[in-house]
mmCIF file of C-alpha atoms in Angstrom:
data_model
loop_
_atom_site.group_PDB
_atom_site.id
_atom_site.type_symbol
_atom_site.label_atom_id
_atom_site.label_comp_id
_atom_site.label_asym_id
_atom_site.label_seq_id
_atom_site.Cartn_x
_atom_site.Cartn_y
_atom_site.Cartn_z
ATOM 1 C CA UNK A 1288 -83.558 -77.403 -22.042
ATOM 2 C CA UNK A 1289 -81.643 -74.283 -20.713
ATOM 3 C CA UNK A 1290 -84.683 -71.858 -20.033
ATOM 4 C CA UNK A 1291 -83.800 -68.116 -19.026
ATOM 5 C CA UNK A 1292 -86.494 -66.009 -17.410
ATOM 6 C CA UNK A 1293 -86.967 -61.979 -17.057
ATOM 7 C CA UNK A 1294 -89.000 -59.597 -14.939
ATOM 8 C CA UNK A 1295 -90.697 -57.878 -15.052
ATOM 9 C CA UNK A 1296 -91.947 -57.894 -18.934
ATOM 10 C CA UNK A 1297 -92.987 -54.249 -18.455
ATOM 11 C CA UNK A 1298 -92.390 -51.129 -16.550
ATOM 12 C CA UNK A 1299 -93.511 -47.586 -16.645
ATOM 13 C CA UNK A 1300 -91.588 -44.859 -15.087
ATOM 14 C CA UNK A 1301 -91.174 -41.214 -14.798
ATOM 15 C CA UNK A 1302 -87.680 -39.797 -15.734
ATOM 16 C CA UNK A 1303 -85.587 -39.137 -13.527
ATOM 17 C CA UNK A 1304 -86.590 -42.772 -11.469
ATOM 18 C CA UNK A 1305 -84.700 -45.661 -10.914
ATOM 19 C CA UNK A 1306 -85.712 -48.820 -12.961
ATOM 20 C CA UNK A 1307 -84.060 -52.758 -12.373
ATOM 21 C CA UNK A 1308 -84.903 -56.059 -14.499
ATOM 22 C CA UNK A 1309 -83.766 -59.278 -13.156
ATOM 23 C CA UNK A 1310 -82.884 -62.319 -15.153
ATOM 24 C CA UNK A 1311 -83.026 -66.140 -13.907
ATOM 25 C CA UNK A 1312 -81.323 -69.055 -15.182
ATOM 26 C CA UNK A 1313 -82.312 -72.599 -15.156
ATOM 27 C CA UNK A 1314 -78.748 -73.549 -15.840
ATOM 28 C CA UNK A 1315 -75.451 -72.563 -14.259
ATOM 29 C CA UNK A 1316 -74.638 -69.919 -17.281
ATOM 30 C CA UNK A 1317 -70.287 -69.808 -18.415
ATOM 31 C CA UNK A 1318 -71.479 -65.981 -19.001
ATOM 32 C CA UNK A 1319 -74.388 -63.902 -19.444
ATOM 33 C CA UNK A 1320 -74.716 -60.577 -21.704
ATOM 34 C CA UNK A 1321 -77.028 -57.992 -21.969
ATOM 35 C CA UNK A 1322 -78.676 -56.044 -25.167
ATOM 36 C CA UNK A 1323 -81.031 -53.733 -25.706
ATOM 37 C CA UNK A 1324 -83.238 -53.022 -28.240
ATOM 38 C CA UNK A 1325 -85.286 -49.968 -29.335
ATOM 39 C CA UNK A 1326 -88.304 -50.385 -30.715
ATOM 40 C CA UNK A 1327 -88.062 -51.226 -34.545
ATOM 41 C CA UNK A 1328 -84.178 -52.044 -34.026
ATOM 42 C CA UNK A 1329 -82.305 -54.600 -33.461
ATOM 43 C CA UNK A 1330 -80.572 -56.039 -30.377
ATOM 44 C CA UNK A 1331 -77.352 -54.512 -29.606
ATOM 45 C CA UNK A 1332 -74.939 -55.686 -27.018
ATOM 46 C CA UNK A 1333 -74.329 -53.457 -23.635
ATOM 47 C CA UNK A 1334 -71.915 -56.043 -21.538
ATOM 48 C CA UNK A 1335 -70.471 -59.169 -20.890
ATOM 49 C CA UNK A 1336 -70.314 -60.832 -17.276
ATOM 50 C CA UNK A 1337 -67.779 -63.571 -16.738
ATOM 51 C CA UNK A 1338 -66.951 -64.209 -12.668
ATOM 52 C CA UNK A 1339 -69.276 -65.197 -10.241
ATOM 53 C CA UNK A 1340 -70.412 -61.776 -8.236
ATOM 54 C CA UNK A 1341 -69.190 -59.840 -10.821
ATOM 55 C CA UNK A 1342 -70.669 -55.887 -11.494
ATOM 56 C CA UNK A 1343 -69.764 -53.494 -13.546
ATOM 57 C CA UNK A 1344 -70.727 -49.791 -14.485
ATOM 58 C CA UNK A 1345 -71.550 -48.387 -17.608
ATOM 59 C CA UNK A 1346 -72.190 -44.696 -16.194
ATOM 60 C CA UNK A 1347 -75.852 -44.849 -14.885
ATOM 61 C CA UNK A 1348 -76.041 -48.741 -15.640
ATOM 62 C CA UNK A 1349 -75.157 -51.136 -13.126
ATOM 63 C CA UNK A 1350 -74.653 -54.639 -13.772
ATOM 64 C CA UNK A 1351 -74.957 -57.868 -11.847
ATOM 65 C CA UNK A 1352 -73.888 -61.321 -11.966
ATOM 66 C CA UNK A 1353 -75.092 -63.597 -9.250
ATOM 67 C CA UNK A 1354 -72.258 -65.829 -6.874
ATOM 68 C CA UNK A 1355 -74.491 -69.077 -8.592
ATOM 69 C CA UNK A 1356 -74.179 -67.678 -12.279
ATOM 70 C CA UNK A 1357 -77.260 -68.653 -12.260
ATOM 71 C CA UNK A 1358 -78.878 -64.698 -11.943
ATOM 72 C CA UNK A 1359 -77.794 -61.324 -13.203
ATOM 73 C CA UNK A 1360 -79.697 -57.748 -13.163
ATOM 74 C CA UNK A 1361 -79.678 -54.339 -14.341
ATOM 75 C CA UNK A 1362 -80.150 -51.412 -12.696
ATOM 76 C CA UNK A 1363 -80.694 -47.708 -14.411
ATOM 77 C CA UNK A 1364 -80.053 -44.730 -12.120
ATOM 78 C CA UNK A 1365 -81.968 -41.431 -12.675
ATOM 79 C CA UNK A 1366 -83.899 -42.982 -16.324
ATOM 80 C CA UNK A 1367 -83.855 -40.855 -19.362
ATOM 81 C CA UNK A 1368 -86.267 -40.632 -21.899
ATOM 82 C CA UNK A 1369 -83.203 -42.350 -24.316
ATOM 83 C CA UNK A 1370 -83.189 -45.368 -22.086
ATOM 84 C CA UNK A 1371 -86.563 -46.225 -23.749
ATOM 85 C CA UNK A 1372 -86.293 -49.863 -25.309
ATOM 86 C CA UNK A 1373 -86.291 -53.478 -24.486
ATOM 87 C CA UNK A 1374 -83.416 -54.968 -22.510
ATOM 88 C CA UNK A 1375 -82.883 -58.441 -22.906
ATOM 89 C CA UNK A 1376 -80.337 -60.681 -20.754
ATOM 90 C CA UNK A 1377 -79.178 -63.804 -22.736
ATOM 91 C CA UNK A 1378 -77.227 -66.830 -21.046
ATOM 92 C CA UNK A 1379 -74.150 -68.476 -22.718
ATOM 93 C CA UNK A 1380 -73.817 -72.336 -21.051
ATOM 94 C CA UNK A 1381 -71.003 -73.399 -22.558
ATOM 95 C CA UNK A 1382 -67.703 -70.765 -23.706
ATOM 96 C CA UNK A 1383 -68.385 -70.009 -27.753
ATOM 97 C CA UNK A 1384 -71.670 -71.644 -28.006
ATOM 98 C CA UNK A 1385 -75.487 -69.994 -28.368
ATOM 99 C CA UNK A 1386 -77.044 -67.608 -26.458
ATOM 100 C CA UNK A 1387 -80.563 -67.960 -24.777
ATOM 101 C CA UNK A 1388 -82.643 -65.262 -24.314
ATOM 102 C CA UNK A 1389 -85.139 -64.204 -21.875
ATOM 103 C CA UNK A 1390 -88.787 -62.559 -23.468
ATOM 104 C CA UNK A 1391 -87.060 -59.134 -22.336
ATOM 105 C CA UNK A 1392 -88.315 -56.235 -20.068
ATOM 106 C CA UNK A 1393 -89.541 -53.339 -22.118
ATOM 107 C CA UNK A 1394 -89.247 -49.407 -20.318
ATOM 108 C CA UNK A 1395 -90.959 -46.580 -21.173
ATOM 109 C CA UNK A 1396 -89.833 -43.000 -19.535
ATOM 110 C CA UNK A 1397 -92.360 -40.626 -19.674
ATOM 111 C CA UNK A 1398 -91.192 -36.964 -19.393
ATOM 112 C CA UNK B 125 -74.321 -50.000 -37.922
ATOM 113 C CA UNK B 126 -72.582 -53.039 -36.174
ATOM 114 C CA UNK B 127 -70.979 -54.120 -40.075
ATOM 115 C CA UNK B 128 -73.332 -57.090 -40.226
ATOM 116 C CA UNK B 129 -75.818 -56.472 -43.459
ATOM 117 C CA UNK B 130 -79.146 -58.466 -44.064
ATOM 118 C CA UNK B 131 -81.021 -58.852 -47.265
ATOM 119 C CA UNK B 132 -83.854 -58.025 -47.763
ATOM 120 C CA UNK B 133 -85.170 -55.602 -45.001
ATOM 121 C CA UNK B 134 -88.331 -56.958 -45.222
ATOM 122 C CA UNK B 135 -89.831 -59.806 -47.717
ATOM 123 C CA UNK B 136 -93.731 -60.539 -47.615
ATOM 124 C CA UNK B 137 -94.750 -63.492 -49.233
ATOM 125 C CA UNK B 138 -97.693 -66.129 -49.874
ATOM 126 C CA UNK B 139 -97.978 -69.426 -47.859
ATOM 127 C CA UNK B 140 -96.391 -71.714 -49.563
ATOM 128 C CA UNK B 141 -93.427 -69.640 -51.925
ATOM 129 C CA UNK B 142 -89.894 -70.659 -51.110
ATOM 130 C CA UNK B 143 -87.977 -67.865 -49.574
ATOM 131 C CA UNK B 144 -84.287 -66.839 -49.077
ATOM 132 C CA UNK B 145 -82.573 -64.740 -46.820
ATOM 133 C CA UNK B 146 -78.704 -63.131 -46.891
ATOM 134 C CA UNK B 147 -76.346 -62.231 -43.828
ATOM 135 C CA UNK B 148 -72.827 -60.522 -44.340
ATOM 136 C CA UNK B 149 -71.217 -60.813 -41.513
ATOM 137 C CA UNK B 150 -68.274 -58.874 -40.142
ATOM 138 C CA UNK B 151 -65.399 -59.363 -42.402
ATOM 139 C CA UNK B 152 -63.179 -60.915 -40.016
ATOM 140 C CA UNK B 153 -65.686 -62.700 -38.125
ATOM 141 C CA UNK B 154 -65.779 -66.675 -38.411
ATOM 142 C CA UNK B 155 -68.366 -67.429 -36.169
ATOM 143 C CA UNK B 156 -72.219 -66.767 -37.972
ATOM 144 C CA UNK B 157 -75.680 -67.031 -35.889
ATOM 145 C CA UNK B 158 -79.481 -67.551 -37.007
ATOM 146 C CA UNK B 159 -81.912 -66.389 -34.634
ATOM 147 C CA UNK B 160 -85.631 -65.816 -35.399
ATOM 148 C CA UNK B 161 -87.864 -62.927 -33.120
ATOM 149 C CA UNK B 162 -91.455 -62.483 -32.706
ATOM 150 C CA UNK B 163 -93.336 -60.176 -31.058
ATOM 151 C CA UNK B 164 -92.772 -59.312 -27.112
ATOM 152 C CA UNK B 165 -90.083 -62.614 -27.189
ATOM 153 C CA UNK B 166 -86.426 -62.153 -27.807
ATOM 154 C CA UNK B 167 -84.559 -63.909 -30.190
ATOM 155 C CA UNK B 168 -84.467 -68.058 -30.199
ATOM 156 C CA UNK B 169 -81.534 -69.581 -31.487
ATOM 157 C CA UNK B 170 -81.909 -71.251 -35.190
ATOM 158 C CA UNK B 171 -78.416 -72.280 -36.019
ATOM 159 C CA UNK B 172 -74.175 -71.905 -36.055
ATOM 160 C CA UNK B 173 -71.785 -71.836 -38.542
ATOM 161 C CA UNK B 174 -68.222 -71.639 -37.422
ATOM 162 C CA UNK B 175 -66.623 -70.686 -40.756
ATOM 163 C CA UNK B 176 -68.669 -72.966 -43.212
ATOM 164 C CA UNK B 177 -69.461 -75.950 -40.844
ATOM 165 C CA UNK B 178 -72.893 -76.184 -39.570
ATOM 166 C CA UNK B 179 -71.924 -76.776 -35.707
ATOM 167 C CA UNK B 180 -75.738 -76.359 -34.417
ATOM 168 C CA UNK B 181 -78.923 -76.834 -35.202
ATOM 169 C CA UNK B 182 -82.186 -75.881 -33.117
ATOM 170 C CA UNK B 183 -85.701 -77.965 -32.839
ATOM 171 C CA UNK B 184 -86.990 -74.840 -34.417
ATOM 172 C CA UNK B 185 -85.175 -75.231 -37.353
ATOM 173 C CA UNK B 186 -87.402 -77.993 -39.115
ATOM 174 C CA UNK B 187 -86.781 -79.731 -42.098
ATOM 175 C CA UNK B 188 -88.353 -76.625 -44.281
ATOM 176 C CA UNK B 189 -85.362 -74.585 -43.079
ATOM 177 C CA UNK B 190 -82.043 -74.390 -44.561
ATOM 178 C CA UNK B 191 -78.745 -72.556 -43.541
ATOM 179 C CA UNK B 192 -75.715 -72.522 -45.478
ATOM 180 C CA UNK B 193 -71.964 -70.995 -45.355
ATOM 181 C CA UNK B 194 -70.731 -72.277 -48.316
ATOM 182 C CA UNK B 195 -67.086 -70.540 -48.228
ATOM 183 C CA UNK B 196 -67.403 -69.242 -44.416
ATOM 184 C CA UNK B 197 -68.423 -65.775 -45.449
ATOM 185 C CA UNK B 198 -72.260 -64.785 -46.268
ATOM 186 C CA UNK B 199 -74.506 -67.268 -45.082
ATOM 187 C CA UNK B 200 -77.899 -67.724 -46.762
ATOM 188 C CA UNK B 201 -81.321 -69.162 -44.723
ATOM 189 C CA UNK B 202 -83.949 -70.859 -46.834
ATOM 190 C CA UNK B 203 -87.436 -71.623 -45.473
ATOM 191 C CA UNK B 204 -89.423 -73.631 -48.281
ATOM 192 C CA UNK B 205 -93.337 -73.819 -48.374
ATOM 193 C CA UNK B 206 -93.733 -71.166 -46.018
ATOM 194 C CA UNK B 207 -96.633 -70.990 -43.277
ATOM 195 C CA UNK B 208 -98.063 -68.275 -41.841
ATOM 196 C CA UNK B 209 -96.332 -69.105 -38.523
ATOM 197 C CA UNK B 210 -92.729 -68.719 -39.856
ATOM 198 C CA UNK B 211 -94.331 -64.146 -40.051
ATOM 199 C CA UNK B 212 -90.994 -63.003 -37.886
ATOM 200 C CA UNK B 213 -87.977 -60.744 -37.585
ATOM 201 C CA UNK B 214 -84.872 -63.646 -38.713
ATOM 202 C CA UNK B 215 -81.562 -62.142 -37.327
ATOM 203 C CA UNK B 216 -78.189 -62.633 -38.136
ATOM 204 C CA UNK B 217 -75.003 -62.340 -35.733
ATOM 205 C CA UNK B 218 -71.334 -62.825 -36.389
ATOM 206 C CA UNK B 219 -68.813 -63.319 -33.573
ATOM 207 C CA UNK B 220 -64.891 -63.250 -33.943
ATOM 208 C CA UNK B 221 -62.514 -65.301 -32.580
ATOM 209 C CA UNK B 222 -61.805 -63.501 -29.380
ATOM 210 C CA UNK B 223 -62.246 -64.503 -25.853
ATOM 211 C CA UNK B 224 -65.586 -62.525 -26.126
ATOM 212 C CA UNK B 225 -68.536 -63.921 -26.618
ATOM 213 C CA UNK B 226 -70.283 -61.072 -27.991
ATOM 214 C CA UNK B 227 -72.867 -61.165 -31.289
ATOM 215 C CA UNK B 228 -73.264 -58.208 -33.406
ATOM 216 C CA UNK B 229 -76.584 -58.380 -34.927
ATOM 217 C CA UNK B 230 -77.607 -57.519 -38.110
ATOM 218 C CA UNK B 231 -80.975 -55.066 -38.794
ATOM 219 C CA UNK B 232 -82.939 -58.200 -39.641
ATOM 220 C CA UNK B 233 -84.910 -59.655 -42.078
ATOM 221 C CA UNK B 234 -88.553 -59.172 -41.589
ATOM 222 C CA UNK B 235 -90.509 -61.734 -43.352
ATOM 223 C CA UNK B 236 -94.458 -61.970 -42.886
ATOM 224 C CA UNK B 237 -96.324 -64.620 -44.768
ATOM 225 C CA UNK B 238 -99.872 -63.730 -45.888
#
């Protein structure tokens, strides 16, 4: 079945540092999201990418969506310590039906 | 607060007790998810409801689980005789009828089965 994989599954960083997780399909995905979740939370939804090569912003978030929809990636500029959580990517195969999502890549900031 | 509710927060139970889960979902939203979490993994799919018809059904979801709609609104998961593998965070989502695919997820029901 569809399998979606994440690295890394950890990373450590000092504010003020970049920090990127990348997510791999084994399936061409019809979309892929991202959530994160802070610890005790739930997961709550940052972005949806649709086209092939598509990237968006969310102010220091940067988004990626591979030209195979097959990857996708997140990039944090400058971390904070409120960027602390787990981000998880999760791949939609077919428009409307489940998500899959990959074990997640957790970041802690340290001040 | 996304508008998706869960009931109860938490539940901790014996192996073997019958237990029962709620999810409101968003008002207008027709589209209801099951996922289940367990530590350091992210959420596996357990099962779809578009309004009250059960559309999907995961491997995971064996024949001690049950997931109903019955009139498209809350949805209520089941899992009978419970083991001590079923201990996990269940999750809800609800999705509208948009061109988005976005979930809202619920807080969760965190069950752990002594």
């Amino acid at each position: 079945g569809q399998q979606v994989m994440q690295i890394p599954q950890y990373q450590h960083v000092q504010e003020g540092e970049d920090f990127t997780t990348y997510c791999n399909s084994s399936t061409t995905l019809s979309n892929i999201q991202w959530y994160k979740q802070r610890p005790g939370g739930h997961p709550v939804f940052l972005i949806q990418l649709v086209k092939s090569g598509e990237v968006k912003k969310q102010k220091r978030l940067t988004f990626q969506f591979g030209e195979a929809k097959k990857n996708s990636s997140l990039h944090i500029t400058a971390t904070q310590t409120t960027d602390v959580g787990t981000y998880f990517c999760a791949g939609c195969r077919v428009y409307g039906n489940k998500l899959v999502f990959g074990a997640g890549t957790i970041l802690r900031v340290k001040s | 607060d996304t508008g998706v509710s869960q009931n109860p927060r938490h539940k901790i139970t014996k192996r073997g007790q019958n237990v029962t889960f709620r999810c409101d979902p968003i008002s207008e939203h027709n589209r209801l998810y099951w996922y289940r979490q367990t530590l350091g993994q992210g959420p596996e799919f357990l099962t779809y409801f578009q309004n009250e018809a059960q559309l999907e059904k995961s491997r995971l979801l064996s024949d001690r689980f049950s997931a109903e709609r019955p009139k498209g609104s809350f949805s209520t998961l089941e899992i009978q005789r419970t083991e001590q593998g079923d201990s996990a965070m269940y999750l809800c989502a609800s999705r509208g009828t948009g061109g988005t695919d976005t979930q809202y997820f619920g807080p969760g029901t965190r069950l752990t089965v002594l």
